[in-house]
Short mmCIF file of N, CA and C in Angstrom, two decimals:
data_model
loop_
_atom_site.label_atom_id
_atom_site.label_comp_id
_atom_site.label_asym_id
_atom_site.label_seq_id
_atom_site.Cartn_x
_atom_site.Cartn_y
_atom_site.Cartn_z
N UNK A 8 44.26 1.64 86.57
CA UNK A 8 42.92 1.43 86.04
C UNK A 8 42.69 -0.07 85.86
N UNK A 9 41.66 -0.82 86.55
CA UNK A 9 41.78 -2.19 86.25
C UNK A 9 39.89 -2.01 85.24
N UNK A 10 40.17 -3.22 84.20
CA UNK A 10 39.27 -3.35 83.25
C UNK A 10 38.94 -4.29 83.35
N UNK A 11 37.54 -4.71 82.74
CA UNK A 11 36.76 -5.71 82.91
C UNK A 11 37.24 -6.26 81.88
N UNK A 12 37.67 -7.49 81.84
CA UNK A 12 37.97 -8.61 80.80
C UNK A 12 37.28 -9.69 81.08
N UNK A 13 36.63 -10.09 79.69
CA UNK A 13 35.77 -11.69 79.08
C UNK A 13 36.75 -12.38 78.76
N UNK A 14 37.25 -13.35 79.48
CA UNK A 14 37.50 -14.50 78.89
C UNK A 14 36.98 -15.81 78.62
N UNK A 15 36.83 -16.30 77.88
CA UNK A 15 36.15 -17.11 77.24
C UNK A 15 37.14 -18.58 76.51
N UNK A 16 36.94 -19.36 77.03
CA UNK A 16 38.28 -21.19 75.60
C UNK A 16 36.36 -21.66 75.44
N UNK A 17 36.27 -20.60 74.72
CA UNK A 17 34.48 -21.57 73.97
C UNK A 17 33.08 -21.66 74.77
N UNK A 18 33.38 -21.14 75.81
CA UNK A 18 32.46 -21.44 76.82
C UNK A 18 31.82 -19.95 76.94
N UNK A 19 32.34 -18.84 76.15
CA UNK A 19 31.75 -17.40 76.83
C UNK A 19 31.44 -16.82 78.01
N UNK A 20 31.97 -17.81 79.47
CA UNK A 20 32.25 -16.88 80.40
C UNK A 20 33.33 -16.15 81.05
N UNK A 21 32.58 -15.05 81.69
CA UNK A 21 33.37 -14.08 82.13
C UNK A 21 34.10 -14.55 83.49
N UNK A 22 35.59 -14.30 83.25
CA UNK A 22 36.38 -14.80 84.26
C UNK A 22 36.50 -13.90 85.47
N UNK A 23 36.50 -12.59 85.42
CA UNK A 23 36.86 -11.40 86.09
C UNK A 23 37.67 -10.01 85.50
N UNK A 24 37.82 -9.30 86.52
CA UNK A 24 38.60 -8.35 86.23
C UNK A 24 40.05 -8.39 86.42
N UNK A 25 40.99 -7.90 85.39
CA UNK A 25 42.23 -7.93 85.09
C UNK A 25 42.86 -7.33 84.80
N UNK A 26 43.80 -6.40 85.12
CA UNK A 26 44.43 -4.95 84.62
C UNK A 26 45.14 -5.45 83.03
N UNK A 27 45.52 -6.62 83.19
CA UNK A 27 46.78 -6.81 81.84
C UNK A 27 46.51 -7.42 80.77
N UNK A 28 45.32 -7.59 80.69
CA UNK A 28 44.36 -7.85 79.31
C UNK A 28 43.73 -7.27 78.64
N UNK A 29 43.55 -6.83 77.55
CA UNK A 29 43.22 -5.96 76.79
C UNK A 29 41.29 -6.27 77.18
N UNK A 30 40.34 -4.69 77.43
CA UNK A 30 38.92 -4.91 77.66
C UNK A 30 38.69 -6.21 76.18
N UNK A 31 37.59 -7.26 76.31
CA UNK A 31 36.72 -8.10 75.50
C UNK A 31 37.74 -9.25 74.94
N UNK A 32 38.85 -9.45 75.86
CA UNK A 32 39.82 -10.53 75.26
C UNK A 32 39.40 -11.86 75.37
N UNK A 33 39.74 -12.78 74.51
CA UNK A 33 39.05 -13.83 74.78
C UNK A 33 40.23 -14.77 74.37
N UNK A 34 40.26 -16.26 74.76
CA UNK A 34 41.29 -16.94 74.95
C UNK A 34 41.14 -17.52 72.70
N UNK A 35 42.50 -17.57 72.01
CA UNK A 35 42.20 -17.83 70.62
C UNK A 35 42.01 -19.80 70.86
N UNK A 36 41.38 -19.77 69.57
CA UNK A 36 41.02 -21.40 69.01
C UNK A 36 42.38 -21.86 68.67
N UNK A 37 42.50 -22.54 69.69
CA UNK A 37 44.27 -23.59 69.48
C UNK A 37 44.05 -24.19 68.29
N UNK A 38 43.42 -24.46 67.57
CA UNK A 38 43.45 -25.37 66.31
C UNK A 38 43.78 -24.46 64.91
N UNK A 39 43.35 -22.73 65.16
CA UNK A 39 44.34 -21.86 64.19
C UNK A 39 45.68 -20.86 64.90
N UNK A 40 46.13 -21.81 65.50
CA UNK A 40 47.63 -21.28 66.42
C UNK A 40 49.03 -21.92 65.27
N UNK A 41 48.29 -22.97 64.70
CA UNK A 41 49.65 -23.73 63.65
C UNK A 41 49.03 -23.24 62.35
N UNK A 42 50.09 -22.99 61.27
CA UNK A 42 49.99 -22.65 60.26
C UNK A 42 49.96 -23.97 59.01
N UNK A 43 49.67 -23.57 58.50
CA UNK A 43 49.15 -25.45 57.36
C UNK A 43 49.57 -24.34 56.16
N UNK A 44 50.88 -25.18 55.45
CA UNK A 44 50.75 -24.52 53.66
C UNK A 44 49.99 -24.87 52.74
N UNK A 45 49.13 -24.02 52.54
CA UNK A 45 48.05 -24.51 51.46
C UNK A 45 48.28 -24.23 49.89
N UNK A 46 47.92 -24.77 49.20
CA UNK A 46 48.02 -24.83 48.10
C UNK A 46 48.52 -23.05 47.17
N UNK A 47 49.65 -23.14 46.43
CA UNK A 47 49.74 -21.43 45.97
C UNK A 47 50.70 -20.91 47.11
N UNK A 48 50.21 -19.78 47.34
CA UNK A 48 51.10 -18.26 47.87
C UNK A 48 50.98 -18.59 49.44
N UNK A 49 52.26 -18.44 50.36
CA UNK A 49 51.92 -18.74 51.99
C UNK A 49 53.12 -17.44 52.05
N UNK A 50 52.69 -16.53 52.32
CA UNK A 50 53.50 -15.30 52.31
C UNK A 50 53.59 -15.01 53.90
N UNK A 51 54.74 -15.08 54.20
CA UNK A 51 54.97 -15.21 56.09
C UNK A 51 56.25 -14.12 56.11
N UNK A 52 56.42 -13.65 57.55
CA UNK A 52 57.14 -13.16 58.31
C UNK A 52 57.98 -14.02 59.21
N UNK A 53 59.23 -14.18 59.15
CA UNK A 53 59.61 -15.03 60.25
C UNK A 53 59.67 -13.99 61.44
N UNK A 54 59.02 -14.13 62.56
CA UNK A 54 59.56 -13.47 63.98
C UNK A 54 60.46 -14.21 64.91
N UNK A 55 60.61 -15.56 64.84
CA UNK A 55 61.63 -16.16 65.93
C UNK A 55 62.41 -16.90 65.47
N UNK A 56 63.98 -16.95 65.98
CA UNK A 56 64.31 -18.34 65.32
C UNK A 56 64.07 -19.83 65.50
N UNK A 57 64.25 -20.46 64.90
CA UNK A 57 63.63 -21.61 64.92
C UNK A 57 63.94 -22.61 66.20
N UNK A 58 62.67 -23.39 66.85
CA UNK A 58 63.23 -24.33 67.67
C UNK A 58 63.47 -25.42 66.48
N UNK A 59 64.75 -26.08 66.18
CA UNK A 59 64.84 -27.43 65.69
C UNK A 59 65.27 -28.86 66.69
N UNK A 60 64.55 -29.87 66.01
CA UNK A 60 64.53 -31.15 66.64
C UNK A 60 63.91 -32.23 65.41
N UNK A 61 63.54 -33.46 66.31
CA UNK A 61 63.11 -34.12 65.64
C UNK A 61 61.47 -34.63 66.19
N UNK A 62 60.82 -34.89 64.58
CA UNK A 62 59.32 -35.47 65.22
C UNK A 62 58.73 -37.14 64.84
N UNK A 63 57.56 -37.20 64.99
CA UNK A 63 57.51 -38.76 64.58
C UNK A 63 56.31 -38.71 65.22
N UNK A 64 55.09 -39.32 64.47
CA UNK A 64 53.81 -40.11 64.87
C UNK A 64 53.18 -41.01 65.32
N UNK A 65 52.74 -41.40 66.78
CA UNK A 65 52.24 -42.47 66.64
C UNK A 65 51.13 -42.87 66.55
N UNK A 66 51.08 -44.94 66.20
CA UNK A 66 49.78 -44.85 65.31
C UNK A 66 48.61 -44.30 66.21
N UNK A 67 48.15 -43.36 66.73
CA UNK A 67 46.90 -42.79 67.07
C UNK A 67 46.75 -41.72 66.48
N UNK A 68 48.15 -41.07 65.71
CA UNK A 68 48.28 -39.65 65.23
C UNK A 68 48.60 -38.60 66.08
N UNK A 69 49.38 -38.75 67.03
CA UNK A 69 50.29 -37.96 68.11
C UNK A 69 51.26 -37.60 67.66
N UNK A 70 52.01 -36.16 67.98
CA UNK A 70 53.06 -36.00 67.36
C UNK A 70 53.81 -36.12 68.57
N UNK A 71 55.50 -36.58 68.22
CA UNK A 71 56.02 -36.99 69.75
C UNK A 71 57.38 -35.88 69.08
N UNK A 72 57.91 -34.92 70.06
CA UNK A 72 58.79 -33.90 69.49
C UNK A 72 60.16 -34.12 70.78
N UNK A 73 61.53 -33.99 69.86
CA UNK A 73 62.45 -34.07 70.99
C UNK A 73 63.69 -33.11 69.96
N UNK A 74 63.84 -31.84 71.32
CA UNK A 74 64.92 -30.82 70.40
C UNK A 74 66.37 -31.59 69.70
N UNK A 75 66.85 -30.97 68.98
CA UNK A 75 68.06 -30.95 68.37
C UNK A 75 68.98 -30.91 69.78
N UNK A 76 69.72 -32.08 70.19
CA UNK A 76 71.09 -32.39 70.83
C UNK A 76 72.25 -32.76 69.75
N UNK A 77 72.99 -31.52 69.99
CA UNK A 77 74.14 -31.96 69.61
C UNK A 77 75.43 -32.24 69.75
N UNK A 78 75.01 -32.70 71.58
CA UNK A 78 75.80 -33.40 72.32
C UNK A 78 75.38 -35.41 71.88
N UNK A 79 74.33 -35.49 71.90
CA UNK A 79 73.77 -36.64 71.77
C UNK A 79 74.28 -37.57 70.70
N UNK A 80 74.22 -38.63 70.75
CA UNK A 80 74.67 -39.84 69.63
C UNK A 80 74.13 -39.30 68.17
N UNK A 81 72.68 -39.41 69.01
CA UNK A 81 72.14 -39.37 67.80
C UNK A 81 71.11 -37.65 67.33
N UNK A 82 72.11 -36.96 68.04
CA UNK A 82 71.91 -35.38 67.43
C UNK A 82 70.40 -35.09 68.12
N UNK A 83 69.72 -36.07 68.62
CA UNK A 83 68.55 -35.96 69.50
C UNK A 83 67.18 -36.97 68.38
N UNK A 84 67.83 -37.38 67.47
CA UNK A 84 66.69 -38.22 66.93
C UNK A 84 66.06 -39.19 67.78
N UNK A 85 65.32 -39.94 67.13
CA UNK A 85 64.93 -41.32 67.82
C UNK A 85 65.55 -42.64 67.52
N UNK A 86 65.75 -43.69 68.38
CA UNK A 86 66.34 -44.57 67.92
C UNK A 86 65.23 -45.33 67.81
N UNK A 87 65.31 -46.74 66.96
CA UNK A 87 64.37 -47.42 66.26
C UNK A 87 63.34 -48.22 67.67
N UNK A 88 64.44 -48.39 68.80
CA UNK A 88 63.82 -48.84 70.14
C UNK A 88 63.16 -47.72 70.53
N UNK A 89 63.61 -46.45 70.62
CA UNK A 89 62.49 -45.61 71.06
C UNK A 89 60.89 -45.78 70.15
N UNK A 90 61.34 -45.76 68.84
CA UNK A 90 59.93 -46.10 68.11
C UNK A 90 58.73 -46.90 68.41
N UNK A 91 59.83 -47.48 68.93
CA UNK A 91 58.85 -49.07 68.79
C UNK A 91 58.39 -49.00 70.58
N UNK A 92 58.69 -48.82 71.29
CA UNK A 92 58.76 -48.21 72.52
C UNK A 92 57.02 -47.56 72.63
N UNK A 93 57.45 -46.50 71.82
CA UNK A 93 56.11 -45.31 72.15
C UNK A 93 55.23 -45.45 70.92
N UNK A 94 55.05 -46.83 69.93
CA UNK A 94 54.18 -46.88 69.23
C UNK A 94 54.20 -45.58 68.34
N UNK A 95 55.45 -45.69 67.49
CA UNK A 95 55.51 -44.84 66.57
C UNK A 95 54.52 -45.48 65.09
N UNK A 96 53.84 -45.09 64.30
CA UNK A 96 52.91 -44.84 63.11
C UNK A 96 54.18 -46.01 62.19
N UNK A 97 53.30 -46.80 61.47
CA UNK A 97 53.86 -47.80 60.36
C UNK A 97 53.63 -47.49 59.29
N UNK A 98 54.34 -47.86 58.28
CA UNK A 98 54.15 -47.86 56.96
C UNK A 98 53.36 -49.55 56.75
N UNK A 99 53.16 -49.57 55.45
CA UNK A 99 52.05 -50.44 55.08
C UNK A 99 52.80 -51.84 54.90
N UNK A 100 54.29 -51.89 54.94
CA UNK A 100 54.87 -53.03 54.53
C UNK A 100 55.12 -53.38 56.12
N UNK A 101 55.23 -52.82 57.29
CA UNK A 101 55.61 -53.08 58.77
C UNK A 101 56.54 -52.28 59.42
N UNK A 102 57.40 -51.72 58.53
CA UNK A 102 58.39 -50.93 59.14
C UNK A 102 58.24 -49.38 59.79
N UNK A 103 58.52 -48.82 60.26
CA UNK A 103 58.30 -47.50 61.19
C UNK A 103 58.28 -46.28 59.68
N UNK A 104 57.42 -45.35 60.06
CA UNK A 104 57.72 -44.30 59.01
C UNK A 104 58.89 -43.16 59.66
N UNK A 105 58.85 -43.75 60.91
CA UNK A 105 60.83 -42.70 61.58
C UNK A 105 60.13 -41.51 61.60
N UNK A 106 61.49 -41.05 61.93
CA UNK A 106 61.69 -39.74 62.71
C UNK A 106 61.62 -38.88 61.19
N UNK A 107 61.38 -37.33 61.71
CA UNK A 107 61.54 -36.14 60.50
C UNK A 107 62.25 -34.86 60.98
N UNK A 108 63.01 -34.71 60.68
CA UNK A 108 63.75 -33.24 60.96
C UNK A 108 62.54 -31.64 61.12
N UNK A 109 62.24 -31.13 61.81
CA UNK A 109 61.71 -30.12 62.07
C UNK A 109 62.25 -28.43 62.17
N UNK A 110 61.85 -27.62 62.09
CA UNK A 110 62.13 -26.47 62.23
C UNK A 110 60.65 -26.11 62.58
N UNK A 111 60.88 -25.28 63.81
CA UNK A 111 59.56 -24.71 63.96
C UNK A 111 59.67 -23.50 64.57
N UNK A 112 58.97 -21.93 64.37
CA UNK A 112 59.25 -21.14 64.52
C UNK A 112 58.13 -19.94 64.45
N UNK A 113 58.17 -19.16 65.00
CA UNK A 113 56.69 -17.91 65.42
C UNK A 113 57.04 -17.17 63.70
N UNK A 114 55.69 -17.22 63.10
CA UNK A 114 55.73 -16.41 61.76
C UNK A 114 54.18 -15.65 61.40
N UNK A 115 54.60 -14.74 61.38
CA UNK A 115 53.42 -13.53 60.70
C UNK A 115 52.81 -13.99 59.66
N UNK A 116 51.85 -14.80 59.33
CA UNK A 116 50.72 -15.00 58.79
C UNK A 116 50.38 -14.12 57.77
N UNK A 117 50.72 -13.57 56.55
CA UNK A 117 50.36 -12.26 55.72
C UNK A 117 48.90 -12.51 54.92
N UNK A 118 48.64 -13.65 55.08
CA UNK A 118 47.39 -13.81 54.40
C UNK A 118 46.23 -13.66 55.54
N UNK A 119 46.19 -14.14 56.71
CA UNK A 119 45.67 -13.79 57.91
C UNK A 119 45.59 -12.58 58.75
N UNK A 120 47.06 -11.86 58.35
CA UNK A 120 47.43 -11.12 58.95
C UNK A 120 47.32 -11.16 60.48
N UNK A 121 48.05 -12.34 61.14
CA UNK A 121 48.08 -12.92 62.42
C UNK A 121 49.65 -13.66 62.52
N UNK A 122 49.56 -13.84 63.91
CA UNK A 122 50.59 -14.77 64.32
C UNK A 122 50.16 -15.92 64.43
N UNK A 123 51.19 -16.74 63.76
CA UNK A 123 50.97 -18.40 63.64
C UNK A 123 52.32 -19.41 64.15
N UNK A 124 52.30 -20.21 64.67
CA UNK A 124 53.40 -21.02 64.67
C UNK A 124 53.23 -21.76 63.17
N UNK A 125 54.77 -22.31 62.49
CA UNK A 125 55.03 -22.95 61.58
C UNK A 125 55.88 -24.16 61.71
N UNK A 126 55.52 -25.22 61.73
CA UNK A 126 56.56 -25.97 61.87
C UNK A 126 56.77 -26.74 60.32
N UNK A 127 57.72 -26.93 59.95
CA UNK A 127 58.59 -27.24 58.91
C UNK A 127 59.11 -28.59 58.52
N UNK A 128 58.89 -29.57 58.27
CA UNK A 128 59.74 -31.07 58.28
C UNK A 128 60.20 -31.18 56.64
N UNK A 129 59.47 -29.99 55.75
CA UNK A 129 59.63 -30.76 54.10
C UNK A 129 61.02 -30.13 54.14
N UNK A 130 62.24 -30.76 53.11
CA UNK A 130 63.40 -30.30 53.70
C UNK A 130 63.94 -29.77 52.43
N UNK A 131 62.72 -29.80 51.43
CA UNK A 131 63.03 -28.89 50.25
C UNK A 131 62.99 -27.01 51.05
N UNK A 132 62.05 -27.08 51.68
CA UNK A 132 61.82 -25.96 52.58
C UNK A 132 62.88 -25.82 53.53
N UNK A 133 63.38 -26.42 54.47
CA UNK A 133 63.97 -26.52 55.55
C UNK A 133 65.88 -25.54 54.22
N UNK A 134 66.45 -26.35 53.70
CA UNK A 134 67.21 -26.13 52.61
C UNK A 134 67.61 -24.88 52.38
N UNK A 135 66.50 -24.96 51.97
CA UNK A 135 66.15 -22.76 50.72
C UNK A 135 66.32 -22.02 52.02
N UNK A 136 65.47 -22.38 53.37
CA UNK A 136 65.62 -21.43 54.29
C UNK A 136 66.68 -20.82 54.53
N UNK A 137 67.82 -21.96 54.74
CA UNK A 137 69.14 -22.50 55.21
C UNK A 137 70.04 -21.58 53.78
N UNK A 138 69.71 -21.81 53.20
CA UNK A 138 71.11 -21.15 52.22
C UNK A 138 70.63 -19.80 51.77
N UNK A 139 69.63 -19.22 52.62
CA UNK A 139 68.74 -17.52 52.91
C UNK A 139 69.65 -16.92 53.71
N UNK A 140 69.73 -17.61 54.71
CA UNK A 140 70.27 -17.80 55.52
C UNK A 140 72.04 -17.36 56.09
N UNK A 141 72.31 -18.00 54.96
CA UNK A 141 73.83 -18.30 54.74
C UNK A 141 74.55 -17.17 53.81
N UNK A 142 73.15 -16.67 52.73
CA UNK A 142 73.65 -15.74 51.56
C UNK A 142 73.81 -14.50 52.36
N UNK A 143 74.77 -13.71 52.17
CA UNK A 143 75.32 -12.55 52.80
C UNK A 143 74.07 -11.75 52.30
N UNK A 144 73.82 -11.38 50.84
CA UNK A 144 72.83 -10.89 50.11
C UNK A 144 71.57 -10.89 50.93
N UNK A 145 71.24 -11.96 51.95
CA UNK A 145 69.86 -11.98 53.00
C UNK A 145 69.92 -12.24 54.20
N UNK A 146 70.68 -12.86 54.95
CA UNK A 146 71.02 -13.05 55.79
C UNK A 146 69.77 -13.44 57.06
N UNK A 147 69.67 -12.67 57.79
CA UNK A 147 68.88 -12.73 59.05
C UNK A 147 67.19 -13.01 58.66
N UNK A 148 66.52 -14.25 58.92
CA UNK A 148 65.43 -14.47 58.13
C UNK A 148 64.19 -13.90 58.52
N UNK A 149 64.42 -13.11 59.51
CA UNK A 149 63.65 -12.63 60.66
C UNK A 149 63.80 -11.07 60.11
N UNK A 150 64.41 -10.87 58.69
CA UNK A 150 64.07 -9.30 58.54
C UNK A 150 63.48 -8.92 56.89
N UNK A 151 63.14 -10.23 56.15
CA UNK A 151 62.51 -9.80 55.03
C UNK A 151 61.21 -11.12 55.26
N UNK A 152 60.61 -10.43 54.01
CA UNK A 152 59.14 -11.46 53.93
C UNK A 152 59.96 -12.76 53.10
N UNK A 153 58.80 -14.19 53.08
CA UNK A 153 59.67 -15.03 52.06
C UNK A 153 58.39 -15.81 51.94
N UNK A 154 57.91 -15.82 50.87
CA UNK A 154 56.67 -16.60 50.28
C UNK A 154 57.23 -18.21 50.09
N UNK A 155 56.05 -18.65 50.60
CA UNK A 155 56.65 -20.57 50.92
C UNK A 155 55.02 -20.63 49.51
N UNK A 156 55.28 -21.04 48.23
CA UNK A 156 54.83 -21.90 47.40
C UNK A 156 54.69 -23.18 47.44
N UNK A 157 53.21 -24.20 47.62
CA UNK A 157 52.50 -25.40 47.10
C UNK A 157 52.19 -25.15 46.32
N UNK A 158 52.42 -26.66 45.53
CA UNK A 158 52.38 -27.23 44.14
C UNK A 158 52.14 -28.26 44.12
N UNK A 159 50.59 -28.59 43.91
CA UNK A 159 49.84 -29.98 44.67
C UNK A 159 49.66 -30.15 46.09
N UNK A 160 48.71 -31.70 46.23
CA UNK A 160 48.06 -31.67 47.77
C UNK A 160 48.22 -33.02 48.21
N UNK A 161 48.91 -33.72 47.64
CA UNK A 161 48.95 -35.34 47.61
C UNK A 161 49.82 -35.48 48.78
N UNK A 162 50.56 -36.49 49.56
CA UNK A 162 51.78 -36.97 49.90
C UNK A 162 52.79 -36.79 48.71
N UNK A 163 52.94 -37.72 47.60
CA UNK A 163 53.73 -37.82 46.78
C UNK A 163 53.65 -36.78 45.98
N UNK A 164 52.81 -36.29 45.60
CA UNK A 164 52.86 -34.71 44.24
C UNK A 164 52.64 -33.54 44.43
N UNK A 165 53.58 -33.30 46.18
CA UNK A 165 53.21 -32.31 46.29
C UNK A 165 54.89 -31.39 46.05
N UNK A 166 54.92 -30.12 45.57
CA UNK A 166 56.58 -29.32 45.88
C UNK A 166 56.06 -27.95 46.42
N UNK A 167 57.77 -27.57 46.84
CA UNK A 167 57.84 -26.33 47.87
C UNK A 167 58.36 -25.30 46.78
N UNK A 168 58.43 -24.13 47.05
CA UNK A 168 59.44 -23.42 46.63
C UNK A 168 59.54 -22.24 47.45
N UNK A 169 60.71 -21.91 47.80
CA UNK A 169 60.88 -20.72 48.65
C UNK A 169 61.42 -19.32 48.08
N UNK A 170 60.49 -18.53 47.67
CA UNK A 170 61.45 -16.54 47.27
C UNK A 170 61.04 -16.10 48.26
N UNK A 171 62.76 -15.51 48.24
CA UNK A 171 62.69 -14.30 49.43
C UNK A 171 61.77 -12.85 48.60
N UNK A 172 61.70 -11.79 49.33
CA UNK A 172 60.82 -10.77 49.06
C UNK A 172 62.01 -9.62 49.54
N UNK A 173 61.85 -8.65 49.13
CA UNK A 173 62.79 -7.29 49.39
C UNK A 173 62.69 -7.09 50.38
N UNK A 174 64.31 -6.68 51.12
CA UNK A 174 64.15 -5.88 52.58
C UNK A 174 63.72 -5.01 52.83
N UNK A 175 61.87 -5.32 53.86
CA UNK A 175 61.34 -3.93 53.95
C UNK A 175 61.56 -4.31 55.82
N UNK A 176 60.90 -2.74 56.43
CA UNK A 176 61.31 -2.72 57.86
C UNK A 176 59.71 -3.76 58.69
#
């Protein structure tokens, strides 16, 4: 049975017919594909494990991403010549604001009730995940819920806190 599918990236036209798309599908708004912790309750599902690496900005506001080697010198970070290289983002005195440790990973959205990518650099977060992780008591993070708590919106005043939630299926 082939079905008529709309696809649409904003423009509302119809591309053709397509057996493997669901009838009236339309391509989603890349700008709610990443998940942002907002202030309070961010109640998620992890579904994948995490890609980790490292990230870093430059000054135009680009994010520049390179996985976790841990064959590499430097475990796959950036070195200060790469920074300076690809116009990595400054701090206000001259010096580079560097590289940030990442975790990023496909998570169920419970307030949306959607799939979102999450990527991770606060390492109060990154941490709690990690010793979830590690506790025999929870183990696999990909099989209970775990509410990620903000506390403030600043750079400087903002905190994380991570509870796990009971193993449901």
């Amino acid at each position: 049975m082939v079905t008529q599918v709309s696809v649409s990236a904003g423009s509302g036209k119809e591309t053709g017919i397509h057996p493997f798309l669901p009838q009236g599908y339309a391509l989603p708004d890349r700008s709610k594909q990443f998940m942002k912790l907002e202030p309070g309750d961010n109640p998620v599902r992890i579904l994948s494990g995490p890609v980790v690496g490292y990230v870093f900005f430059t000054e135009d506001k680009k994010p520049v991403r390179r996985p976790y080697d841990p064959d590499s010198r430097t475990l796959g970070d950036f070195t200060r010549e790469e920074l300076q290289k690809m116009n990595a983002k400054k701090n206000a005195d001259g010096s580079f604001e560097g590289s940030r440790h990442f975790w990023m990973m496909l998570v169920w959205d419970r307030k949306t009730n959607s799939p979102k990518i999450l990527e991770i650099t606060q390492i109060t977060i990154i941490k709690a995940l990690y010793n979830l992780l590690e506790d025999k008591s929870w183990g696999d993070l990909r099989k209970f819920d775990i509410n990620i708590h903000r506390e403030g919106t600043g750079k400087f005043d903002t905190e994380f806190s991570v509870t796990p939630k009971p193993h449901q299926p």
